[in-house]
């Protein structure tokens, strides 16, 4: 699954790195320091490219910019060469044009998921009650809040590391982050009041986890990836509980794969919702939008 800062790339295999000059202490304001950084970025890019990083120049620039001193830069490059996702190393991901905090052990928001956010922004109104289930870093809800200008934002995740990370992105925007299993985490006062329910629930079939890129398979939490035997287990639970939480005219919006979209739509229909599949081939993104049969209807984007 592609990541955000460097798009898609091969994993960097472990290598011995010796690209730093011992004792280098640049003056950050000097022209010589600028030249040194250019040289350093070029050296790091060469090493990363040899390790299989497709966007080595971009990664080198980000690492140099993020490091506060040479020892930290050396450590960060070694981490990247060992296969740690770039976003986990620099501490952020570019998502919907904003830097979202990302921490090791937390799912990295994908570029394609921006499609879910932008479609939600076409439905929701400023001040809407928004819930971001399986929130991971909280980037989805935070980005939607920014696009709307404001909303009543609630995010939840079962994983404690994700909850701590999400608070860094959600709380500065006035939102709340809750820990627990899907709807169990949410305040009961939200029942029947949610205008937009977002869920990037895990949808990779268990048997396919082993075929995922090592960056995801080895460094992101299994709970954020594994959707059960058919990839739909968590989506079923989300769809089954949605009607209790949605406001009249509210929408459930779920990311899925193009291949699984008919099944995801079927899950929503079985749960009593109308379902519309919306895709963007350029982004490789597919979502299914569910609406109440009585107050909802087909979606026009």
Short mmCIF file of C-alpha atoms in Angstrom, two decimals:
data_model
loop_
_atom_site.label_atom_id
_atom_site.label_comp_id
_atom_site.label_asym_id
_atom_site.label_seq_id
_atom_site.Cartn_x
_atom_site.Cartn_y
_atom_site.Cartn_z
CA UNK A 1 0.00 0.00 0.00
CA UNK A 2 1.61 3.31 -1.00
CA UNK A 3 2.61 5.83 1.61
CA UNK A 4 2.26 9.57 1.45
CA UNK A 5 5.55 11.38 1.57
CA UNK A 6 7.34 9.45 -1.10
CA UNK A 7 4.42 7.89 -2.94
CA UNK A 8 5.08 4.23 -3.81
CA UNK A 9 8.53 2.79 -3.36
CA UNK A 10 10.45 -0.40 -2.75
CA UNK A 11 11.56 -1.17 0.75
CA UNK A 12 15.09 -0.03 1.60
CA UNK A 13 17.20 -3.05 2.48
CA UNK A 14 19.66 -2.74 5.41
CA UNK A 15 22.97 -1.28 4.33
CA UNK A 16 26.07 0.02 6.07
CA UNK A 17 25.92 3.80 5.91
CA UNK A 18 29.07 5.94 6.05
CA UNK A 19 28.01 9.18 4.42
CA UNK A 20 28.58 11.56 7.30
CA UNK A 21 31.67 13.58 8.08
CA UNK A 22 32.76 13.07 11.71
CA UNK A 23 32.32 16.11 13.91
CA UNK A 24 30.39 18.15 11.35
CA UNK A 25 28.67 21.09 13.10
CA UNK A 26 27.32 23.55 10.50
CA UNK A 27 26.19 27.08 11.10
CA UNK A 28 22.59 26.84 9.83
CA UNK A 29 22.67 30.45 8.64
CA UNK A 30 25.88 30.22 6.62
CA UNK A 31 26.18 29.69 2.88
CA UNK A 32 28.75 26.99 3.56
CA UNK A 33 26.15 25.15 5.64
CA UNK A 34 23.72 25.35 2.74
CA UNK A 35 26.30 23.91 0.38
CA UNK A 36 27.10 21.21 2.92
CA UNK A 37 23.42 20.29 3.12
CA UNK A 38 23.23 20.03 -0.67
CA UNK A 39 26.23 17.72 -0.67
CA UNK A 40 24.83 15.74 2.23
CA UNK A 41 21.44 15.32 0.56
CA UNK A 42 23.14 14.07 -2.60
CA UNK A 43 25.17 11.53 -0.64
CA UNK A 44 22.15 10.32 1.28
CA UNK A 45 20.09 10.11 -1.91
CA UNK A 46 22.75 7.93 -3.51
CA UNK A 47 22.69 5.57 -0.55
CA UNK A 48 18.89 5.44 -0.43
CA UNK A 49 18.64 4.85 -4.16
CA UNK A 50 21.06 1.94 -3.90
CA UNK A 51 18.82 0.52 -1.17
CA UNK A 52 15.80 0.64 -3.49
CA UNK A 53 14.11 3.92 -2.53
CA UNK A 54 12.52 5.19 -5.74
CA UNK A 55 12.12 8.78 -4.54
CA UNK A 56 15.54 8.93 -2.93
CA UNK A 57 16.15 12.64 -3.55
CA UNK A 58 12.86 13.64 -1.93
CA UNK A 59 13.49 11.35 1.01
CA UNK A 60 17.02 12.68 1.49
CA UNK A 61 15.75 16.25 1.58
CA UNK A 62 13.09 15.40 4.14
CA UNK A 63 15.55 13.57 6.37
CA UNK A 64 18.10 16.40 6.26
CA UNK A 65 15.40 18.96 7.01
CA UNK A 66 14.04 16.93 9.93
CA UNK A 67 17.36 16.16 11.65
CA UNK A 68 18.46 18.55 14.39
CA UNK A 69 22.09 17.43 14.42
CA UNK A 70 24.42 15.05 12.53
CA UNK A 71 24.02 12.13 14.94
CA UNK A 72 20.26 12.31 14.62
CA UNK A 73 20.53 12.44 10.83
CA UNK A 74 22.79 9.40 10.84
CA UNK A 75 20.28 7.54 13.01
CA UNK A 76 17.35 8.57 10.80
CA UNK A 77 19.08 7.37 7.65
CA UNK A 78 19.91 4.06 9.33
CA UNK A 79 16.25 3.72 10.32
CA UNK A 80 15.17 4.29 6.74
CA UNK A 81 17.68 1.79 5.44
CA UNK A 82 16.29 -0.77 7.89
CA UNK A 83 12.84 -0.31 6.33
CA UNK A 84 11.06 1.98 8.79
CA UNK A 85 8.47 4.09 6.94
CA UNK A 86 9.71 7.59 6.18
CA UNK A 87 6.66 9.13 7.83
CA UNK A 88 7.44 7.36 11.10
CA UNK A 89 10.99 8.69 10.99
CA UNK A 90 10.24 12.35 10.28
CA UNK A 91 7.10 12.29 12.44
CA UNK A 92 4.53 13.52 9.95
CA UNK A 93 2.65 12.76 6.75
CA UNK A 94 1.47 15.18 4.09
CA UNK A 95 -2.28 14.62 3.93
CA UNK A 96 -4.73 16.93 2.14
CA UNK A 97 -2.03 19.58 2.06
CA UNK A 98 -1.44 19.53 5.83
CA UNK A 99 1.28 18.02 7.98
CA UNK A 100 -0.38 15.39 10.13
CA UNK A 101 1.53 13.94 13.06
CA UNK A 102 2.39 10.25 12.61
CA UNK A 103 4.19 8.15 15.19
CA UNK A 104 5.90 4.72 14.98
CA UNK A 105 3.40 1.92 15.34
CA UNK A 106 0.56 3.99 13.87
CA UNK A 107 -1.05 3.48 10.46
CA UNK A 108 0.27 5.98 7.90
CA UNK A 109 -2.54 7.82 6.06
CA UNK A 110 -2.48 7.01 2.34
CA UNK A 111 -2.74 9.53 -0.43
CA UNK A 112 -5.76 7.75 -1.90
CA UNK A 113 -7.67 8.31 1.34
CA UNK A 114 -7.73 12.03 0.53
CA UNK A 115 -10.52 11.06 -1.88
CA UNK A 116 -12.67 9.95 1.05
CA UNK A 117 -12.08 13.28 2.79
CA UNK A 118 -12.87 15.38 -0.27
CA UNK A 119 -16.06 13.46 -1.01
CA UNK A 120 -17.13 13.91 2.60
CA UNK A 121 -16.48 17.64 2.29
CA UNK A 122 -18.96 17.75 -0.61
CA UNK A 123 -21.66 16.25 1.62
CA UNK A 124 -21.01 17.75 5.04
CA UNK A 125 -21.74 21.31 6.06
CA UNK A 126 -19.73 23.51 8.43
CA UNK A 127 -20.61 22.61 12.00
CA UNK A 128 -21.60 19.04 11.07
CA UNK A 129 -21.21 16.26 13.62
CA UNK A 130 -18.43 14.07 12.21
CA UNK A 131 -17.15 10.75 13.53
CA UNK A 132 -13.88 9.20 12.32
CA UNK A 133 -13.98 5.50 13.24
CA UNK A 134 -10.78 3.41 13.14
CA UNK A 135 -9.11 6.80 13.07
CA UNK A 136 -5.43 5.81 13.29
CA UNK A 137 -3.55 9.10 13.32
CA UNK A 138 -6.82 11.05 13.13
CA UNK A 139 -5.77 12.57 9.82
CA UNK A 140 -9.09 11.90 8.07
CA UNK A 141 -11.25 13.74 10.56
CA UNK A 142 -8.69 16.50 11.03
CA UNK A 143 -8.45 17.10 7.29
CA UNK A 144 -12.24 17.19 6.90
CA UNK A 145 -12.48 19.70 9.74
CA UNK A 146 -9.99 21.92 7.91
CA UNK A 147 -11.90 21.70 4.64
CA UNK A 148 -15.21 22.52 6.32
CA UNK A 149 -13.78 25.31 8.42
CA UNK A 150 -15.16 23.68 11.55
CA UNK A 151 -17.16 20.69 12.69
CA UNK A 152 -17.99 18.78 15.85
CA UNK A 153 -15.31 16.13 15.45
CA UNK A 154 -15.05 12.83 17.29
CA UNK A 155 -12.42 10.22 16.45
CA UNK A 156 -11.95 6.75 17.90
CA UNK A 157 -9.60 3.82 17.68
CA UNK A 158 -9.04 0.63 19.63
CA UNK A 159 -5.25 1.02 19.65
CA UNK A 160 -3.70 3.16 22.39
CA UNK A 161 -0.77 4.30 20.23
CA UNK A 162 -3.20 5.48 17.56
CA UNK A 163 -5.31 7.33 20.13
CA UNK A 164 -2.29 9.16 21.52
CA UNK A 165 -1.19 10.13 18.01
CA UNK A 166 -4.70 11.17 16.95
CA UNK A 167 -4.93 13.54 19.89
CA UNK A 168 -2.01 15.48 18.42
CA UNK A 169 -4.00 16.07 15.24
CA UNK A 170 -7.59 16.23 16.46
CA UNK A 171 -7.54 18.08 19.78
CA UNK A 172 -5.86 21.27 18.45
CA UNK A 173 -8.84 21.47 16.07
CA UNK A 174 -11.30 21.31 18.94
CA UNK A 175 -12.14 17.63 18.45
CA UNK A 176 -12.22 14.72 20.87
CA UNK A 177 -10.50 11.34 20.61
CA UNK A 178 -11.94 8.25 22.28
CA UNK A 179 -10.42 4.80 22.81
CA UNK A 180 -12.42 1.64 22.36
CA UNK A 181 -13.88 -0.85 19.91
CA UNK A 182 -15.80 1.00 17.19
CA UNK A 183 -19.05 2.50 18.53
CA UNK A 184 -18.32 1.40 22.11
CA UNK A 185 -15.79 4.23 22.30
CA UNK A 186 -18.24 7.00 21.40
CA UNK A 187 -20.23 9.15 23.82
CA UNK A 188 -23.81 7.86 23.98
CA UNK A 189 -25.04 11.41 23.42
CA UNK A 190 -23.98 11.07 19.76
CA UNK A 191 -26.60 8.41 19.01
CA UNK A 192 -28.84 9.62 16.22
CA UNK A 193 -26.85 12.83 15.76
CA UNK A 194 -23.92 11.94 13.47
CA UNK A 195 -24.10 13.71 10.12
CA UNK A 196 -21.05 12.06 8.56
CA UNK A 197 -19.61 8.77 9.77
CA UNK A 198 -16.20 8.11 8.23
CA UNK A 199 -14.53 4.71 8.43
CA UNK A 200 -11.25 3.66 6.90
CA UNK A 201 -11.64 0.29 8.56
CA UNK A 202 -9.11 -2.44 7.73
CA UNK A 203 -10.11 -4.26 4.56
CA UNK A 204 -7.13 -6.45 3.63
CA UNK A 205 -8.05 -10.16 3.78
CA UNK A 206 -6.01 -12.02 6.38
CA UNK A 207 -4.47 -14.27 3.73
CA UNK A 208 -3.17 -11.22 1.84
CA UNK A 209 -1.35 -9.54 4.73
CA UNK A 210 1.83 -11.45 3.92
CA UNK A 211 1.87 -9.97 0.41
CA UNK A 212 1.78 -6.36 1.60
CA UNK A 213 4.92 -4.20 1.35
CA UNK A 214 7.24 -4.72 4.33
CA UNK A 215 6.83 -1.08 5.37
CA UNK A 216 3.16 -1.77 6.12
CA UNK A 217 3.39 -5.42 7.11
CA UNK A 218 6.26 -5.00 9.56
CA UNK A 219 5.78 -1.49 10.91
CA UNK A 220 2.04 -0.78 11.01
CA UNK A 221 -0.33 -2.38 13.53
CA UNK A 222 -1.99 -5.57 12.35
CA UNK A 223 -5.31 -4.33 13.71
CA UNK A 224 -5.19 -1.45 11.20
CA UNK A 225 -4.63 -3.77 8.23
CA UNK A 226 -6.38 -7.10 8.80
CA UNK A 227 -10.02 -7.13 7.73
CA UNK A 228 -10.58 -10.80 8.49
CA UNK A 229 -11.04 -13.75 6.18
CA UNK A 230 -12.73 -11.80 3.38
CA UNK A 231 -11.53 -8.32 4.37
CA UNK A 232 -15.07 -7.25 5.26
CA UNK A 233 -15.40 -8.26 8.92
CA UNK A 234 -14.86 -4.80 10.41
CA UNK A 235 -16.87 -3.14 7.64
CA UNK A 236 -19.82 -5.39 8.51
CA UNK A 237 -19.71 -4.30 12.13
CA UNK A 238 -19.46 -0.65 11.12
CA UNK A 239 -22.42 -0.94 8.75
CA UNK A 240 -24.56 -2.89 11.21
CA UNK A 241 -24.20 -0.22 13.88
CA UNK A 242 -24.41 2.85 11.67
CA UNK A 243 -28.19 3.38 11.68
CA UNK A 244 -28.24 3.80 15.46
CA UNK A 245 -25.73 6.65 15.28
CA UNK A 246 -26.57 8.48 12.07
CA UNK A 247 -28.74 11.57 12.17
CA UNK A 248 -31.70 11.73 9.76
CA UNK A 249 -30.13 12.33 6.36
CA UNK A 250 -26.71 11.28 7.65
CA UNK A 251 -24.13 9.33 5.67
CA UNK A 252 -21.74 6.46 6.28
CA UNK A 253 -18.61 6.73 4.11
CA UNK A 254 -16.23 3.77 3.95
CA UNK A 255 -13.00 3.33 2.01
CA UNK A 256 -12.58 -0.01 0.26
CA UNK A 257 -10.77 -1.48 -2.74
CA UNK A 258 -12.13 -1.44 -6.26
CA UNK A 259 -12.36 -5.23 -6.23
CA UNK A 260 -14.21 -5.32 -2.92
CA UNK A 261 -16.58 -2.42 -3.63
CA UNK A 262 -19.56 -4.59 -4.67
CA UNK A 263 -19.19 -6.63 -1.49
CA UNK A 264 -18.83 -3.51 0.68
CA UNK A 265 -21.95 -2.05 -0.93
CA UNK A 266 -23.74 -5.33 -0.29
CA UNK A 267 -22.77 -5.16 3.37
CA UNK A 268 -24.40 -1.73 3.62
CA UNK A 269 -27.57 -2.87 1.84
CA UNK A 270 -27.83 -5.87 4.17
CA UNK A 271 -27.62 -3.40 7.07
CA UNK A 272 -30.59 -1.42 5.73
CA UNK A 273 -28.72 1.38 3.98
CA UNK A 274 -28.76 2.62 0.42
CA UNK A 275 -25.28 2.28 -1.08
CA UNK A 276 -23.42 4.21 -3.78
CA UNK A 277 -19.94 3.33 -5.04
CA UNK A 278 -17.72 6.30 -5.95
CA UNK A 279 -14.24 5.92 -7.44
CA UNK A 280 -11.30 7.93 -8.73
CA UNK A 281 -9.13 5.87 -11.06
CA UNK A 282 -6.29 8.38 -11.05
CA UNK A 283 -5.98 8.15 -7.27
CA UNK A 284 -6.72 4.44 -7.16
CA UNK A 285 -9.42 5.28 -4.63
CA UNK A 286 -12.85 3.77 -4.03
CA UNK A 287 -15.41 4.55 -1.36
CA UNK A 288 -18.92 3.33 -0.64
CA UNK A 289 -21.44 5.84 0.68
CA UNK A 290 -24.36 4.57 2.73
CA UNK A 291 -27.50 6.57 3.48
CA UNK A 292 -30.75 5.99 5.34
CA UNK A 293 -33.45 4.44 3.15
CA UNK A 294 -36.13 6.73 4.59
CA UNK A 295 -34.34 10.09 4.57
CA UNK A 296 -31.40 9.45 2.27
CA UNK A 297 -31.11 8.79 -1.43
CA UNK A 298 -28.63 8.46 -4.22
CA UNK A 299 -25.52 10.59 -3.99
CA UNK A 300 -24.57 13.16 -6.60
CA UNK A 301 -20.91 14.19 -6.53
#
